[in-house]
Amino acid sequence: MIVLDPGHNGGNESHAAEINEMVPQGFGQEKACDTTGTNGDDGYSEHQFNFQVALLVQADLEQRGLRVILTRNNDSGVGPCVNIRAAIGNSAHAAAAVSIHADGGPAGGHGYQLLEAQRSVGGSSVESASHRLAVAMHATFSQESGLTPSNYVGSDGYEPRDDIAGLNLTTVPKILVECGNMRNASDLALEESASGRARMARAIADGILRFLGQ
Ligand code: ZN
């Protein structure tokens, strides 16, 4: 089973109380249930982009014989909260879980980021498997996505983090992919084009398959 987690949701903006509720982040910390995500200067929203890409990845993986669960099945609901997104992957005993996002960084910054938990509740075996997933995703993303590794955060596209609930709380191999910077004109153009989204989705699907050794 593969779990795809398209970040945020279309109803979050109009449900501030729900998405601002505090939930466990792991290791005794808390954070907000979810956020609204970012958007391009023209209003194209991250939640929509994330969902569009996730559907493409799902279709690709299913066509290649894998079973896929999404953490949300439409782009008009609220949440689920970030801790629940992790729980969905955990209870599915996912072979791999990937959160799909796009960043809202400085206008001059561009490229993809692969976020990994510095530590996760699954322990060192899950942390190292998640890193192997990140390495596999780096190989495919750098070749296929049309994006370069981020030039404004992290190192060569890798970004260890300690504040991402969905990664801290995972007990299965999991990473978060920031598919470019929606505040950067060239990344946004790729994100807004069907061909650009198809390239990124293919890179994610191929990264998962590469990790699985298929
Ligand atoms: Zn996001």
Short mmCIF file of C-alpha atoms and ligand atoms in Angstrom, two decimals:
data_model
loop_
_atom_site.label_atom_id
_atom_site.label_comp_id
_atom_site.label_asym_id
_atom_site.label_seq_id
_atom_site.Cartn_x
_atom_site.Cartn_y
_atom_site.Cartn_z
CA MET A 1 0.00 0.00 0.00
CA ILE A 2 1.19 3.48 -0.89
CA VAL A 3 -0.19 6.53 0.92
CA LEU A 4 -0.26 9.88 -0.87
CA ASP A 5 -0.94 12.93 1.25
CA PRO A 6 -1.92 16.05 -0.73
CA GLY A 7 -1.26 18.92 1.66
CA HIS A 8 -3.94 21.27 3.05
CA ASN A 9 -7.52 21.32 1.72
CA GLY A 10 -9.88 23.68 -0.08
CA GLY A 11 -12.16 24.19 2.92
CA ASN A 12 -9.40 25.09 5.37
CA GLU A 13 -9.52 28.83 4.70
CA SER A 14 -13.16 29.11 5.73
CA HIS A 15 -12.75 26.87 8.80
CA ALA A 16 -10.11 28.70 10.83
CA ALA A 17 -11.26 27.38 14.20
CA GLU A 18 -10.97 23.74 13.15
CA ILE A 19 -7.62 24.05 11.44
CA ASN A 20 -6.10 26.17 14.21
CA GLU A 21 -6.91 23.57 16.84
CA MET A 22 -3.75 22.22 18.41
CA VAL A 23 -2.83 18.59 17.74
CA PRO A 24 0.16 16.41 18.65
CA GLN A 25 3.29 17.04 16.60
CA GLY A 26 5.27 14.22 18.20
CA PHE A 27 7.87 14.20 20.98
CA GLY A 28 5.63 16.18 23.33
CA GLN A 29 5.13 19.13 20.97
CA GLU A 30 1.91 20.47 19.51
CA LYS A 31 1.06 22.42 16.38
CA ALA A 32 -2.00 23.60 14.50
CA CYS A 33 -4.22 20.93 12.89
CA ASP A 34 -3.44 22.24 9.40
CA THR A 35 -2.87 25.47 7.48
CA THR A 36 -4.34 26.95 4.33
CA GLY A 37 -1.12 26.52 2.33
CA THR A 38 0.30 29.02 -0.11
CA ASN A 39 -0.73 30.18 -3.59
CA GLY A 40 0.64 31.77 -6.71
CA ASP A 41 0.40 35.53 -7.17
CA ASP A 42 -2.52 34.92 -9.54
CA GLY A 43 -4.44 32.96 -6.91
CA TYR A 44 -3.71 29.41 -8.06
CA SER A 45 -3.81 27.56 -4.77
CA GLU A 46 -1.38 25.09 -3.33
CA HIS A 47 -4.18 22.83 -2.06
CA GLN A 48 -5.52 22.50 -5.61
CA PHE A 49 -2.06 21.87 -7.06
CA ASN A 50 -1.30 19.26 -4.40
CA PHE A 51 -4.56 17.44 -5.07
CA GLN A 52 -4.15 17.54 -8.86
CA VAL A 53 -0.66 16.06 -8.59
CA ALA A 54 -1.74 13.43 -6.07
CA LEU A 55 -4.47 12.18 -8.42
CA LEU A 56 -1.94 11.86 -11.24
CA VAL A 57 0.49 9.93 -9.01
CA GLN A 58 -2.33 7.68 -7.82
CA ALA A 59 -3.42 6.88 -11.38
CA ASP A 60 0.17 6.17 -12.43
CA LEU A 61 0.90 3.88 -9.48
CA GLU A 62 -2.38 2.02 -9.80
CA GLN A 63 -1.72 1.47 -13.48
CA ARG A 64 1.60 -0.07 -12.46
CA GLY A 65 -0.10 -2.45 -10.04
CA LEU A 66 0.21 -0.69 -6.69
CA ARG A 67 -2.62 0.05 -4.29
CA VAL A 68 -2.91 3.67 -3.22
CA ILE A 69 -4.71 5.52 -0.43
CA LEU A 70 -5.10 9.30 -0.41
CA THR A 71 -5.38 11.14 2.91
CA ARG A 72 -8.20 13.21 1.40
CA ASN A 73 -10.49 12.37 -1.49
CA ASN A 74 -11.60 15.81 -2.61
CA ASP A 75 -10.30 19.39 -2.60
CA SER A 76 -13.27 21.00 -0.88
CA GLY A 77 -13.12 19.57 2.64
CA VAL A 78 -11.32 20.54 5.85
CA GLY A 79 -8.10 18.89 6.99
CA PRO A 80 -7.55 16.15 7.96
CA CYS A 81 -5.24 17.34 10.73
CA VAL A 82 -1.56 16.64 10.22
CA ASN A 83 -1.43 14.00 12.96
CA ILE A 84 -4.31 12.14 11.31
CA ARG A 85 -2.51 12.30 7.96
CA ALA A 86 0.38 10.45 9.62
CA ALA A 87 -1.99 7.97 11.28
CA ILE A 88 -3.50 7.07 7.90
CA GLY A 89 -0.10 5.96 6.61
CA ASN A 90 0.72 4.18 9.85
CA SER A 91 -2.50 2.20 10.07
CA ALA A 92 -2.21 1.23 6.39
CA HIS A 93 1.32 -0.07 7.13
CA ALA A 94 2.27 1.80 3.99
CA ALA A 95 5.35 0.64 2.12
CA ALA A 96 5.93 4.34 1.44
CA ALA A 97 4.08 7.55 2.21
CA VAL A 98 4.63 10.86 0.43
CA SER A 99 3.19 14.23 1.38
CA ILE A 100 2.78 16.45 -1.66
CA HIS A 101 3.13 20.22 -1.26
CA ALA A 102 4.46 23.33 -2.98
CA ASP A 103 6.32 26.04 -1.13
CA GLY A 104 5.67 29.75 -0.70
CA GLY A 105 9.25 31.05 -0.60
CA PRO A 106 11.08 34.17 -1.73
CA ALA A 107 10.33 35.19 -5.32
CA GLY A 108 13.93 34.62 -6.37
CA GLY A 109 14.04 31.11 -4.91
CA HIS A 110 13.16 28.08 -6.96
CA GLY A 111 13.34 24.31 -6.95
CA TYR A 112 12.13 21.26 -5.05
CA GLN A 113 12.72 20.26 -1.46
CA LEU A 114 12.64 16.79 0.08
CA LEU A 115 11.74 17.17 3.75
CA GLU A 116 12.79 14.42 6.14
CA ALA A 117 12.15 14.13 9.89
CA GLN A 118 15.28 14.51 11.99
CA ARG A 119 13.66 11.85 14.13
CA SER A 120 10.37 10.03 13.90
CA VAL A 121 8.43 7.96 16.41
CA GLY A 122 9.08 4.88 14.27
CA GLY A 123 12.74 5.01 15.31
CA SER A 124 16.01 4.65 13.48
CA SER A 125 14.89 1.96 11.02
CA VAL A 126 12.03 4.17 9.85
CA GLU A 127 14.30 7.21 9.74
CA SER A 128 16.84 5.44 7.54
CA ALA A 129 14.13 4.00 5.28
CA SER A 130 12.66 7.48 4.94
CA HIS A 131 16.08 8.76 3.94
CA ARG A 132 16.37 6.05 1.29
CA LEU A 133 12.98 7.18 0.00
CA ALA A 134 14.30 10.75 -0.15
CA VAL A 135 17.41 9.62 -2.03
CA ALA A 136 15.30 7.68 -4.54
CA MET A 137 13.01 10.69 -4.97
CA HIS A 138 16.01 12.98 -5.48
CA ALA A 139 17.23 10.75 -8.30
CA THR A 140 13.94 10.85 -10.16
CA PHE A 141 12.98 14.41 -9.31
CA SER A 142 16.27 15.86 -10.49
CA GLN A 143 15.90 14.03 -13.82
CA GLU A 144 12.20 14.10 -14.57
CA SER A 145 10.35 16.88 -12.77
CA GLY A 146 11.57 19.92 -14.67
CA LEU A 147 12.64 21.43 -11.34
CA THR A 148 16.12 21.78 -9.89
CA PRO A 149 17.01 21.19 -6.23
CA SER A 150 16.06 24.21 -4.12
CA ASN A 151 18.45 27.15 -4.36
CA TYR A 152 17.09 28.87 -1.23
CA VAL A 153 16.62 26.31 1.52
CA GLY A 154 18.15 22.99 2.55
CA SER A 155 21.13 21.41 0.85
CA ASP A 156 20.96 19.96 -2.67
CA GLY A 157 17.20 19.58 -2.28
CA TYR A 158 17.36 17.77 1.09
CA GLU A 159 15.91 19.47 4.14
CA PRO A 160 15.94 17.78 7.57
CA ARG A 161 13.18 19.18 9.80
CA ASP A 162 12.00 18.69 13.38
CA ASP A 163 8.65 20.51 13.13
CA ILE A 164 6.66 18.50 10.58
CA ALA A 165 4.05 16.50 12.49
CA GLY A 166 3.29 14.22 9.58
CA LEU A 167 6.94 13.17 9.44
CA ASN A 168 7.65 13.13 13.19
CA LEU A 169 4.67 10.86 13.82
CA THR A 170 5.33 8.36 11.05
CA THR A 171 6.04 4.69 11.67
CA VAL A 172 6.40 4.00 7.94
CA PRO A 173 8.91 5.38 5.40
CA LYS A 174 7.71 8.90 4.68
CA ILE A 175 8.91 12.18 3.19
CA LEU A 176 7.34 15.49 2.20
CA VAL A 177 8.02 16.83 -1.28
CA GLU A 178 7.81 20.57 -1.89
CA CYS A 179 7.22 20.62 -5.65
CA GLY A 180 8.77 24.01 -6.34
CA ASN A 181 8.04 27.52 -5.12
CA MET A 182 4.66 29.00 -6.03
CA ARG A 183 6.05 32.51 -5.39
CA ASN A 184 8.62 32.02 -8.16
CA ALA A 185 7.38 32.79 -11.66
CA SER A 186 9.13 29.94 -13.47
CA ASP A 187 8.22 27.30 -10.88
CA LEU A 188 4.62 28.56 -10.86
CA ALA A 189 4.42 28.32 -14.65
CA LEU A 190 5.43 24.67 -14.40
CA GLU A 191 2.98 24.04 -11.54
CA GLU A 192 0.13 25.65 -13.47
CA SER A 193 0.68 23.68 -16.65
CA ALA A 194 -0.80 20.22 -17.09
CA SER A 195 2.46 19.04 -18.63
CA GLY A 196 4.46 20.39 -15.70
CA ARG A 197 2.22 18.66 -13.18
CA ALA A 198 2.45 15.44 -15.19
CA ARG A 199 6.25 15.61 -15.06
CA MET A 200 6.29 16.14 -11.30
CA ALA A 201 3.73 13.39 -10.73
CA ARG A 202 5.74 10.99 -12.85
CA ALA A 203 8.88 11.87 -10.86
CA ILE A 204 7.05 11.12 -7.59
CA ALA A 205 5.66 7.82 -8.86
CA ASP A 206 9.03 6.79 -10.25
CA GLY A 207 10.73 7.80 -6.99
CA ILE A 208 8.38 5.56 -5.02
CA LEU A 209 8.96 2.66 -7.40
CA ARG A 210 12.71 3.23 -7.30
CA PHE A 211 12.56 3.11 -3.49
CA LEU A 212 10.56 -0.12 -3.62
CA GLY A 213 13.15 -1.60 -6.00
CA GLN A 214 10.72 -2.02 -8.87
ZN ZN B 1 1.99 23.07 1.93
#
